[in-house]
Each structure stands twice: as C-alpha cells, then as structure tokens.
Amino acid sequence: MISIRSKLSLWLSALIIIATVIGLILFESMLRQAFHDSIINRLEEDLEHIIMASHINAGEIIIDQNELSSFYKPAYSGRYFQFNSESQVIRSRSLWDVQLDIELLAQNQTRVWQAKGPKNNDMQLLSIGIGSTSGKKVATLTVAQDLSIGRRVFSEVFGTKLAINIAMLLAMICGVFIIIRQSFKPVKSIQDSLAKLRQGEINALEINQIPVEIKPLAETYNELLDYTANQIERSRNNLGNLSHGLKTPLAVMQQQVEVLGLSNPETAEAMQQQLDQIRNMIERKLAAARITGDMLPAAQMVIPRDFEALTSTLDKVHHHKQIECSVKVIENINRLPIHREDGMELFGNLLDNAYKWADSHIAVDITAIEVGNNQTLSLTIEDDGPGVNDDQLSQLTSRGKRLDEAVIGHGLGLSIVKEIIEQYGYTLTFSRSERLGGLRVTIVFNNPKVMTSS
C-alpha cells in the first residue's frame, strides 16, 4: 500500500501540473487574442491615415504620397495597402509586383479576413468601402499586415513564458517533496522508535519530539504498554506466590503418602499419581505465565545477533576445532517468539551438541513454512558430523542418555531442549541432514503470528 507521504506528494504534484497547464492554455489564448487585437487596431489606424491622404475625384483615386507612412515604400516590408475600384487599382510600393485579390465593398462596408500575400506569407487584411464626395463612385481600400513577424514575436514570448513556467513547475514539485519529507520526519522518527521497540532496544516511545497531532496517540500507546506489562507482571507474581504457597502443603502430603505407602501401598500409589498431576499442572501454568510475558518484544530473542553471540562463545570453547557456522535468516524477521534466556539455553545446547560432533561445518537456517492455512517459522540446525542412526533418534532427548561415551558430557542437554520446547508448545524433530550428512534438528514455531514480527 502506498504511504501517506507518497500520496500527498503525488496529489500535490498533480494539482500543480494541472494548474500550470490550465494557466498556460489561458495565457496562450489571451496572448493570441491580444496579438490579433493589436494588429486590427494598427490596421484601423492605417486605414484612417490612408483615407486622409487620398480622395476620389471624378471617379479617379488620388493619393498624396508625401502623407503616407514610409512603411509602404520598401518592397515586401510587411505593411501594404491597395485601392480597388471598377476601373482602377492602386497598390502600395511595398506590394511590388503582387496584386491582392480584393472583393469590392459598398460604401462604409467593412471586411476583416486573412489570406496569403507576398512570399506566400499569411496576412491580416482589413477592407472598407469609400465613396466619392458626390457619392456616385465607390472604391474599396484594403490595408494588410504580414503575420510572420508578429507570429515569431508571439512564439518567442510564449516560449519564454513556457520555459519559465516549466522551471517554476519543477521547482514547486521539488519543493513539495522536500517540504512533505521534512514534515514527515517526526513520523519517520516514530517508525524508527517502533522498530526499536519491536527489537527490544527500548521499552516505550520517546514523545518529546512527536508532533502535537499524534502525541496523544503515542502517550496512549505508552500507557497501554505500561498497563500490559504491569498486568503480566502481576499475574506472574500471583502465580509464583501461589506455587510457593502450595509447596509446603504438597510436601506435607508427600510425606503422608510415603508413610501411607508402608501400610497401604495401593492407596498411596493412587494419591501419589494425583500429587504428580498437581505438580505438573502447577509447572505448566507457571511456564504458560512466563511465556505470556516473554512474548513482549523486549524479552524475545533477537536474530541473528543472539546467534552470533552464541557462535562466538562456542568458537572459543571448541577452539581446538575449525568449525564454520553459517546463519541464514529470511528477510523481515528479526526475532524469535521465545524468551531470550530460554532461547540462549535452547539453542546453546543444540549448537554445543553440533560443535561437538561436526567436522568442519554447521548450518543454521530460519525459513518460512506453511502450517495449515497459515505461515510460520522453521529453524534447522545441521552439521557434517557422523549423524545418528534412525533407531537411536528417539533416544536423543532421554535425560542422562548418551549415545557416545567418548564425547565429554552428561547427556542432559537435549533433554533440557525437549523440556523448553514442550513448555512453549513448539515441535522438535531429529533426522539425518541430506545436505551435510550429519544430524538435522528442526524446530517449528507453531504460531502464525511470528510471521508479522517484522
């Protein structure tokens, strides 16, 4: 989904472009109309000057050349006039050998039009019918102006205006992006704070630099975090107090069961089973309370940072072996849904076991898999050691069980791993690594929400 900042930038840029285009269209229309009106006004002035310098006497058109403008003397100067009557045609010297095709008009009748003129250039023409003093003879006076020069000036003016507008448009668009970027800096700061909060680097949002518009939201979010943390801590404390409070009665009952076992073994055995169920239930509830609190981002295991810390320590412990341990994590995942202390113990045991048996290489991969209709995480640890026979895989998590007495250890590591996995309700499997040939340990985090932890 496109961000609010991008939407604002695009919408404002679009509005500026539309406004600029509309402005250019209106300016072009107004400039063209002004250009046309100025030419018509000049032609009307030329008509008046030529009419004052001419008269019709006995059907003959007479023009006083001394009163005419000098524009009409050079050939193809761009300013022209022509008198037309039934028997006579008088042209300005500027027309040279070109005669305009003029339609005769009645007295005081006018006509405005455009046509081709000398050098095949477009011309603006204005004609008027002029009568003699007796009113018996009528001649048509036409003045014309070449449009090529005016159009060149028009193109230069409009081109300059277009260049200025384009430069201003680009400057305004850049300004919009810069201003919006600067305005959204506090929001970016909140995004960074939320990322740090998810990674457990901070416990609350810093609200001093937050804009007043969203400051109440940040304050409410901090209050919710505090309230949730307090509720979880209170629940865990209550469960812890309950478990400690039950220890003494359970110990007393255990002593009574042992005494009862001397006289009535069957009854004692039945009561012992009930006591064991009570203890297991208490342990499960305590583990569940711990896990609930540990799902907060600040307490979860950060990857690959915590794995790098484990491998760095194990490299020193097993310095007599040259082990290369590679850790690959899919994008957008930066933590695992397990308490950091539990995770360090869990993966510390698994990696320590891999270091003991590996020849030279260990691979840790965290990938996404499909569980039903949901997507979750799978973590695998593989080594290139001798591996374990299929009939012995089921014995790996047995407390105190060791498959090779030649390797130093007490055989309790994998049983601890199994207990931690069961507390969280995740899935643990052992198999032979097809890639490296040694043992392959797979943990599936049966929790679709972990895929949204980025």
Coordinates of N, CA and C in Angstrom, one line a residue, residues 106-286:
A106 N -19.5 47.8 -50.6 CA -20.3 49.0 -50.7 C -19.8 50.1 -49.8
Q107 N -20.3 51.3 -49.9 CA -19.8 52.4 -49.1 C -20.0 52.1 -47.6
N108 N -18.9 52.3 -46.8 CA -18.9 52.1 -45.4 C -19.0 50.6 -44.9
Q109 N -19.0 49.7 -45.9 CA -19.0 48.3 -45.6 C -17.5 47.9 -45.2
T110 N -17.4 47.1 -44.2 CA -16.0 46.6 -43.8 C -15.9 45.1 -43.9
R111 N -14.7 44.7 -44.0 CA -14.4 43.2 -44.0 C -13.1 42.9 -43.4
V112 N -13.0 41.9 -42.5 CA -11.8 41.5 -41.9 C -11.5 40.0 -42.2
W113 N -10.4 39.7 -42.7 CA -10.1 38.3 -43.0 C -8.6 38.1 -43.2
Q114 N -8.2 36.9 -43.4 CA -6.8 36.5 -43.6 C -6.6 35.8 -44.9
A115 N -5.5 36.0 -45.5 CA -5.2 35.4 -46.8 C -3.7 35.4 -47.0
K116 N -3.3 34.7 -48.1 CA -1.9 34.6 -48.4 C -1.5 35.8 -49.2
G117 N -0.2 36.3 -48.9 CA 0.3 37.5 -49.5 C 1.6 37.3 -50.1
P118 N 2.4 38.4 -50.2 CA 3.7 38.3 -50.8 C 4.6 37.2 -50.1
K119 N 5.4 36.5 -50.9 CA 6.3 35.4 -50.3 C 5.4 34.3 -49.7
N120 N 4.2 34.3 -50.1 CA 3.3 33.2 -49.6 C 3.1 33.2 -48.1
N121 N 3.3 34.4 -47.5 CA 3.1 34.6 -46.0 C 1.7 34.9 -45.7
D122 N 1.2 34.5 -44.5 CA -0.1 34.8 -44.1 C -0.2 36.3 -43.8
M123 N -1.4 36.9 -44.2 CA -1.6 38.3 -43.9 C -3.0 38.5 -43.2
Q124 N -3.0 39.6 -42.4 CA -4.3 40.0 -41.8 C -4.7 41.2 -42.7
L125 N -6.0 41.2 -43.2 CA -6.5 42.2 -44.1 C -7.7 42.9 -43.5
L126 N -7.8 44.2 -43.7 CA -9.0 44.9 -43.3 C -9.4 45.8 -44.5
S127 N -10.7 45.7 -45.0 CA -11.2 46.5 -46.1 C -12.3 47.3 -45.7
I128 N -12.5 48.4 -46.4 CA -13.6 49.3 -46.2 C -14.1 50.0 -47.5
G129 N -15.4 50.1 -47.7 CA -15.8 50.8 -48.9 C -15.9 52.3 -48.7
I130 N -15.2 53.1 -49.6 CA -15.1 54.5 -49.5 C -15.9 55.2 -50.7
G131 N -16.7 56.1 -50.5 CA -17.5 56.8 -51.6 C -16.9 58.2 -51.9
S132 N -17.1 58.6 -53.1 CA -16.6 60.0 -53.5 C -17.5 61.0 -52.9
T133 N -17.1 62.3 -53.0 CA -17.8 63.4 -52.4 C -19.2 63.5 -53.0
S134 N -19.3 63.1 -54.3 CA -20.7 63.1 -54.9 C -21.5 61.9 -54.5
G135 N -20.8 60.9 -54.0 CA -21.5 59.6 -53.7 C -21.8 58.7 -54.8
K136 N -21.3 59.1 -56.0 CA -21.6 58.3 -57.2 C -20.5 57.2 -57.4
K137 N -19.3 57.4 -57.0 CA -18.3 56.4 -57.2 C -17.9 55.8 -55.8
V138 N -17.6 54.6 -55.8 CA -17.2 53.9 -54.6 C -16.0 53.0 -54.9
A139 N -15.0 53.2 -54.0 CA -13.7 52.4 -54.1 C -13.5 51.6 -52.8
T140 N -12.8 50.5 -52.9 CA -12.6 49.7 -51.7 C -11.1 49.8 -51.4
L141 N -10.9 50.3 -50.1 CA -9.5 50.4 -49.6 C -9.2 49.3 -48.7
T142 N -8.0 48.6 -48.9 CA -7.6 47.4 -48.1 C -6.2 47.7 -47.6
V143 N -6.1 47.5 -46.3 CA -4.8 47.5 -45.7 C -4.5 46.1 -45.2
A144 N -3.2 45.8 -45.2 CA -2.8 44.4 -44.8 C -1.5 44.5 -44.0
Q145 N -1.3 43.4 -43.2 CA 0.0 43.3 -42.5 C 0.4 41.9 -42.5
D146 N 1.7 41.7 -42.8 CA 2.3 40.3 -42.7 C 2.3 39.8 -41.3
L147 N 1.8 38.6 -41.1 CA 1.7 38.0 -39.8 C 3.0 37.2 -39.3
S148 N 3.9 37.0 -40.2 CA 5.1 36.1 -39.9 C 5.9 36.8 -38.8
I149 N 6.1 38.1 -38.9 CA 7.0 38.7 -37.9 C 6.3 38.7 -36.5
G150 N 5.0 39.0 -36.5 CA 4.2 39.0 -35.3 C 4.1 37.6 -34.7
R151 N 4.0 36.6 -35.5 CA 3.9 35.2 -35.0 C 5.3 34.8 -34.4
R152 N 6.4 35.3 -35.0 CA 7.7 35.0 -34.5 C 7.8 35.6 -33.1
V153 N 7.4 36.9 -33.0 CA 7.4 37.5 -31.7 C 6.5 36.8 -30.7
F154 N 5.3 36.4 -31.2 CA 4.4 35.6 -30.3 C 5.0 34.3 -29.8
S155 N 5.7 33.6 -30.7 CA 6.4 32.3 -30.3 C 7.5 32.6 -29.3
E156 N 8.2 33.7 -29.5 CA 9.3 34.0 -28.6 C 8.7 34.3 -27.2
V157 N 7.7 35.1 -27.1 CA 7.1 35.4 -25.9 C 6.5 34.2 -25.2
F158 N 5.7 33.4 -26.0 CA 5.1 32.2 -25.4 C 6.1 31.2 -25.0
G159 N 7.2 31.1 -25.8 CA 8.2 30.1 -25.5 C 9.0 30.5 -24.2
T160 N 9.2 31.8 -24.0 CA 9.9 32.3 -22.8 C 9.0 32.0 -21.6
K161 N 7.7 32.3 -21.8 CA 6.7 32.0 -20.7 C 6.6 30.5 -20.4
L162 N 6.7 29.7 -21.4 CA 6.6 28.2 -21.2 C 7.8 27.7 -20.5
A163 N 9.0 28.2 -20.9 CA 10.2 27.8 -20.2 C 10.2 28.2 -18.7
I164 N 9.8 29.5 -18.4 CA 9.7 29.9 -17.1 C 8.7 29.1 -16.2
N165 N 7.6 28.8 -16.9 CA 6.6 28.0 -16.2 C 7.0 26.6 -15.9
I166 N 7.8 26.0 -16.8 CA 8.3 24.6 -16.6 C 9.3 24.6 -15.5
A167 N 10.2 25.7 -15.5 CA 11.2 25.8 -14.4 C 10.5 26.0 -13.1
M168 N 9.5 26.8 -13.0 CA 8.7 27.0 -11.8 C 8.0 25.7 -11.4
L169 N 7.5 25.0 -12.4 CA 6.8 23.8 -12.1 C 7.7 22.8 -11.4
L170 N 8.9 22.6 -12.0 CA 9.9 21.6 -11.4 C 10.3 22.1 -10.0
A171 N 10.5 23.4 -9.9 CA 10.9 23.9 -8.6 C 9.8 23.7 -7.5
M172 N 8.5 23.9 -7.9 CA 7.5 23.7 -7.0 C 7.3 22.2 -6.6
I173 N 7.5 21.3 -7.6 CA 7.3 19.9 -7.3 C 8.5 19.4 -6.4
C174 N 9.7 19.9 -6.6 CA 10.8 19.6 -5.7 C 10.5 20.2 -4.3
G175 N 10.0 21.4 -4.3 CA 9.6 22.0 -3.0 C 8.6 21.2 -2.3
V176 N 7.6 20.7 -3.0 CA 6.5 19.9 -2.4 C 7.2 18.6 -1.7
F177 N 8.0 17.9 -2.5 CA 8.6 16.7 -2.0 C 9.5 17.0 -0.7
I178 N 10.3 18.1 -0.8 CA 11.2 18.5 0.3 C 10.4 18.8 1.5
I179 N 9.3 19.7 1.3 CA 8.5 20.1 2.5 C 7.8 19.0 3.1
I180 N 7.2 18.1 2.3 CA 6.5 16.9 2.8 C 7.5 16.0 3.5
R181 N 8.6 15.8 2.9 CA 9.6 15.0 3.6 C 10.0 15.5 4.9
Q182 N 10.3 16.8 5.0 CA 10.6 17.4 6.3 C 9.5 17.4 7.3
S183 N 8.2 17.5 6.8 CA 7.1 17.5 7.7 C 6.9 16.1 8.2
F184 N 7.3 15.1 7.5 CA 7.0 13.7 7.9 C 8.2 13.1 8.7
K185 N 9.2 13.9 8.9 CA 10.4 13.5 9.7 C 10.0 13.0 11.1
P186 N 9.1 13.7 11.8 CA 8.7 13.1 13.1 C 8.0 11.8 13.0
V187 N 7.3 11.6 11.9 CA 6.6 10.3 11.7 C 7.7 9.2 11.5
K188 N 8.7 9.6 10.7 CA 9.8 8.6 10.5 C 10.5 8.3 11.8
S189 N 10.6 9.3 12.6 CA 11.2 9.0 14.0 C 10.4 8.1 14.8
I190 N 9.0 8.2 14.7 CA 8.2 7.3 15.4 C 8.3 5.8 14.8
Q191 N 8.4 5.7 13.5 CA 8.7 4.4 12.8 C 9.9 3.8 13.4
D192 N 11.0 4.6 13.5 CA 12.3 4.1 14.0 C 12.1 3.6 15.5
S193 N 11.3 4.4 16.2 CA 11.1 4.1 17.6 C 10.3 2.8 17.8
L194 N 9.3 2.6 16.9 CA 8.5 1.4 16.9 C 9.4 0.2 16.5
A195 N 10.3 0.4 15.6 CA 11.2 -0.7 15.2 C 12.1 -1.1 16.3
K196 N 12.6 -0.1 17.0 CA 13.5 -0.4 18.2 C 12.6 -1.1 19.3
L197 N 11.4 -0.6 19.4 CA 10.5 -1.3 20.4 C 10.3 -2.7 20.1
R198 N 10.0 -3.0 18.8 CA 9.8 -4.4 18.4 C 11.1 -5.3 18.6
Q199 N 12.3 -4.6 18.5 CA 13.5 -5.4 18.6 C 13.9 -5.4 20.1
G200 N 13.2 -4.8 21.0 CA 13.5 -4.8 22.4 C 14.6 -3.9 22.8
E201 N 15.0 -2.9 22.0 CA 16.0 -2.0 22.4 C 15.5 -0.9 23.3
I202 N 14.2 -0.6 23.3 CA 13.6 0.4 24.2 C 12.3 -0.2 24.7
N203 N 11.8 0.4 25.8 CA 10.6 -0.1 26.4 C 9.4 0.8 26.2
A204 N 9.6 2.0 25.7 CA 8.5 2.9 25.5 C 8.9 3.9 24.4
L205 N 7.9 4.6 23.8 CA 8.1 5.6 22.7 C 8.6 6.9 23.4
E206 N 9.6 7.5 22.7 CA 10.0 8.9 23.2 C 9.1 9.9 22.6
I207 N 8.4 10.6 23.5 CA 7.3 11.5 23.0 C 7.7 13.0 23.0
N208 N 8.9 13.3 23.3 CA 9.3 14.7 23.4 C 9.3 15.4 22.0
Q209 N 9.7 14.6 20.9 CA 9.9 15.1 19.6 C 8.7 14.8 18.7
I210 N 7.6 14.3 19.3 CA 6.5 13.9 18.5 C 5.5 15.1 18.3
P211 N 5.0 15.3 17.0 CA 4.1 16.4 16.8 C 2.9 16.3 17.7
V212 N 2.3 17.5 17.9 CA 1.1 17.6 18.8 C -0.1 16.8 18.3
E213 N -0.2 16.7 16.9 CA -1.3 16.0 16.4 C -1.4 14.5 16.7
I214 N -0.2 13.9 16.9 CA -0.2 12.4 17.2 C 0.4 12.1 18.5
K215 N 0.7 13.2 19.3 CA 1.3 12.9 20.6 C 0.3 12.2 21.5
P216 N -1.0 12.5 21.5 CA -1.9 11.7 22.4 C -1.9 10.3 22.0
L217 N -1.8 9.9 20.7 CA -1.7 8.5 20.3 C -0.5 7.8 20.9
A218 N 0.7 8.5 20.8 CA 1.9 7.9 21.4 C 1.8 7.8 22.9
E219 N 1.2 8.8 23.6 CA 1.1 8.7 25.0 C 0.1 7.5 25.4
T220 N -1.0 7.4 24.7 CA -1.9 6.3 24.9 C -1.2 4.9 24.7
Y221 N -0.4 4.9 23.6 CA 0.4 3.6 23.3 C 1.3 3.3 24.5
N222 N 2.0 4.3 25.0 CA 2.9 4.0 26.1 C 2.2 3.6 27.4
E223 N 1.0 4.2 27.6 CA 0.2 3.8 28.8 C -0.3 2.4 28.6
L224 N -0.6 2.0 27.4 CA -1.1 0.6 27.1 C 0.1 -0.4 27.4
L225 N 1.3 0.0 26.9 CA 2.4 -0.9 27.2 C 2.7 -1.0 28.7
D226 N 2.6 0.1 29.4 CA 2.8 0.0 30.8 C 1.8 -0.8 31.5
Y227 N 0.5 -0.6 31.1 CA -0.6 -1.4 31.7 C -0.4 -2.9 31.4
T228 N -0.1 -3.2 30.2 CA 0.1 -4.6 29.8 C 1.2 -5.2 30.6
A229 N 2.3 -4.5 30.6 CA 3.5 -5.1 31.4 C 3.2 -5.3 32.9
N230 N 2.4 -4.3 33.4 CA 2.1 -4.4 34.9 C 1.1 -5.6 35.1
Q231 N 0.2 -5.7 34.2 CA -0.8 -6.8 34.3 C -0.1 -8.2 34.2
I232 N 0.8 -8.3 33.3 CA 1.5 -9.6 33.1 C 2.4 -9.8 34.3
E233 N 3.1 -8.8 34.8 CA 4.0 -9.0 35.9 C 3.1 -9.4 37.2
R234 N 2.0 -8.7 37.3 CA 1.1 -9.0 38.5 C 0.6 -10.5 38.4
S235 N 0.2 -10.9 37.2 CA -0.2 -12.3 37.0 C 0.9 -13.3 37.3
R236 N 2.0 -13.0 36.8 CA 3.2 -13.9 37.1 C 3.5 -14.0 38.5
N237 N 3.5 -12.8 39.2 CA 3.8 -12.8 40.6 C 2.7 -13.6 41.4
N238 N 1.5 -13.4 41.0 CA 0.4 -14.1 41.7 C 0.6 -15.6 41.5
L239 N 0.9 -16.0 40.3 CA 1.1 -17.5 40.1 C 2.3 -18.0 40.8
G240 N 3.4 -17.2 40.8 CA 4.5 -17.6 41.6 C 4.3 -17.7 43.1
N241 N 3.5 -16.7 43.6 CA 3.2 -16.8 45.0 C 2.3 -18.0 45.3
L242 N 1.4 -18.3 44.4 CA 0.5 -19.5 44.5 C 1.3 -20.8 44.5
S243 N 2.3 -20.8 43.6 CA 3.1 -22.1 43.5 C 3.9 -22.2 44.8
H244 N 4.5 -21.1 45.3 CA 5.3 -21.2 46.5 C 4.4 -21.6 47.7
G245 N 3.2 -21.0 47.7 CA 2.3 -21.3 48.8 C 1.8 -22.8 48.8
L246 N 1.8 -23.4 47.6 CA 1.4 -24.8 47.6 C 2.5 -25.8 47.9
K247 N 3.8 -25.3 47.9 CA 4.9 -26.2 48.1 C 4.8 -26.9 49.4
T248 N 4.6 -26.1 50.5 CA 4.5 -26.7 51.8 C 3.4 -27.7 52.0
P249 N 2.2 -27.4 51.6 CA 1.1 -28.4 51.7 C 1.4 -29.6 50.9
L250 N 2.0 -29.5 49.7 CA 2.4 -30.6 48.9 C 3.5 -31.4 49.5
A251 N 4.4 -30.8 50.1 CA 5.5 -31.5 50.8 C 4.9 -32.3 52.0
V252 N 4.0 -31.7 52.7 CA 3.4 -32.4 53.8 C 2.6 -33.6 53.3
M253 N 1.8 -33.4 52.2 CA 1.1 -34.5 51.6 C 2.0 -35.6 51.1
Q254 N 3.1 -35.2 50.6 CA 4.1 -36.2 50.1 C 4.6 -37.1 51.2
Q255 N 4.9 -36.4 52.3 CA 5.3 -37.2 53.5 C 4.3 -38.2 54.0
Q256 N 3.0 -37.7 54.0 CA 1.9 -38.6 54.4 C 1.7 -39.7 53.4
V257 N 1.9 -39.5 52.2 CA 1.8 -40.6 51.2 C 2.9 -41.6 51.4
E258 N 4.1 -41.1 51.7 CA 5.2 -42.1 51.9 C 4.9 -42.9 53.1
V259 N 4.4 -42.3 54.2 CA 4.0 -43.0 55.4 C 2.9 -44.0 55.1
L260 N 1.9 -43.5 54.3 CA 0.8 -44.4 53.9 C 1.2 -45.6 53.1
G261 N 2.3 -45.4 52.3 CA 2.8 -46.5 51.5 C 3.3 -47.7 52.2
L262 N 3.6 -47.5 53.5 CA 4.1 -48.6 54.3 C 2.9 -49.5 54.7
S263 N 1.8 -49.0 54.9 CA 0.6 -49.8 55.3 C -0.4 -50.1 54.2
N264 N -0.5 -49.2 53.3 CA -1.5 -49.3 52.2 C -0.9 -48.9 50.9
P265 N -0.1 -49.7 50.2 CA 0.6 -49.3 49.0 C -0.3 -48.8 47.9
E266 N -1.4 -49.5 47.7 CA -2.3 -49.2 46.6 C -2.9 -47.8 46.7
T267 N -3.3 -47.5 47.9 CA -3.9 -46.1 48.1 C -2.8 -45.1 48.0
A268 N -1.6 -45.4 48.5 CA -0.5 -44.4 48.5 C -0.1 -44.2 47.0
E269 N -0.1 -45.2 46.2 CA 0.2 -45.1 44.8 C -0.8 -44.2 44.1
A270 N -2.1 -44.4 44.3 CA -3.2 -43.6 43.7 C -3.0 -42.1 44.2
M271 N -2.7 -41.8 45.4 CA -2.6 -40.5 45.9 C -1.3 -39.9 45.3
Q272 N -0.2 -40.7 45.1 CA 1.0 -40.2 44.5 C 0.7 -39.7 43.1
Q273 N -0.1 -40.4 42.4 CA -0.4 -40.0 41.0 C -1.1 -38.7 41.0
Q274 N -2.0 -38.5 41.9 CA -2.7 -37.2 42.0 C -1.8 -36.1 42.4
L275 N -0.9 -36.3 43.3 CA 0.1 -35.3 43.6 C 1.0 -34.9 42.4
D276 N 1.4 -36.0 41.7 CA 2.2 -35.7 40.5 C 1.4 -34.9 39.5
Q277 N 0.1 -35.1 39.3 CA -0.7 -34.3 38.4 C -0.7 -32.9 38.8
I278 N -0.9 -32.7 40.2 CA -0.9 -31.3 40.7 C 0.4 -30.6 40.4
R279 N 1.5 -31.3 40.7 CA 2.8 -30.6 40.4 C 3.0 -30.3 38.9
N280 N 2.6 -31.2 38.1 CA 2.7 -31.0 36.6 C 1.8 -29.8 36.2
M281 N 0.6 -29.7 36.7 CA -0.3 -28.7 36.4 C 0.3 -27.3 36.8
I282 N 0.9 -27.3 38.0 CA 1.5 -26.0 38.5 C 2.6 -25.6 37.6
E283 N 3.5 -26.6 37.2 CA 4.6 -26.3 36.4 C 4.2 -25.8 35.0
R284 N 3.1 -26.4 34.5 CA 2.6 -25.9 33.2 C 2.0 -24.5 33.2
K285 N 1.3 -24.2 34.3 CA 0.7 -22.9 34.4 C 1.8 -21.8 34.6
L286 N 2.8 -22.2 35.4 CA 3.9 -21.2 35.6 C 4.7 -21.0 34.3

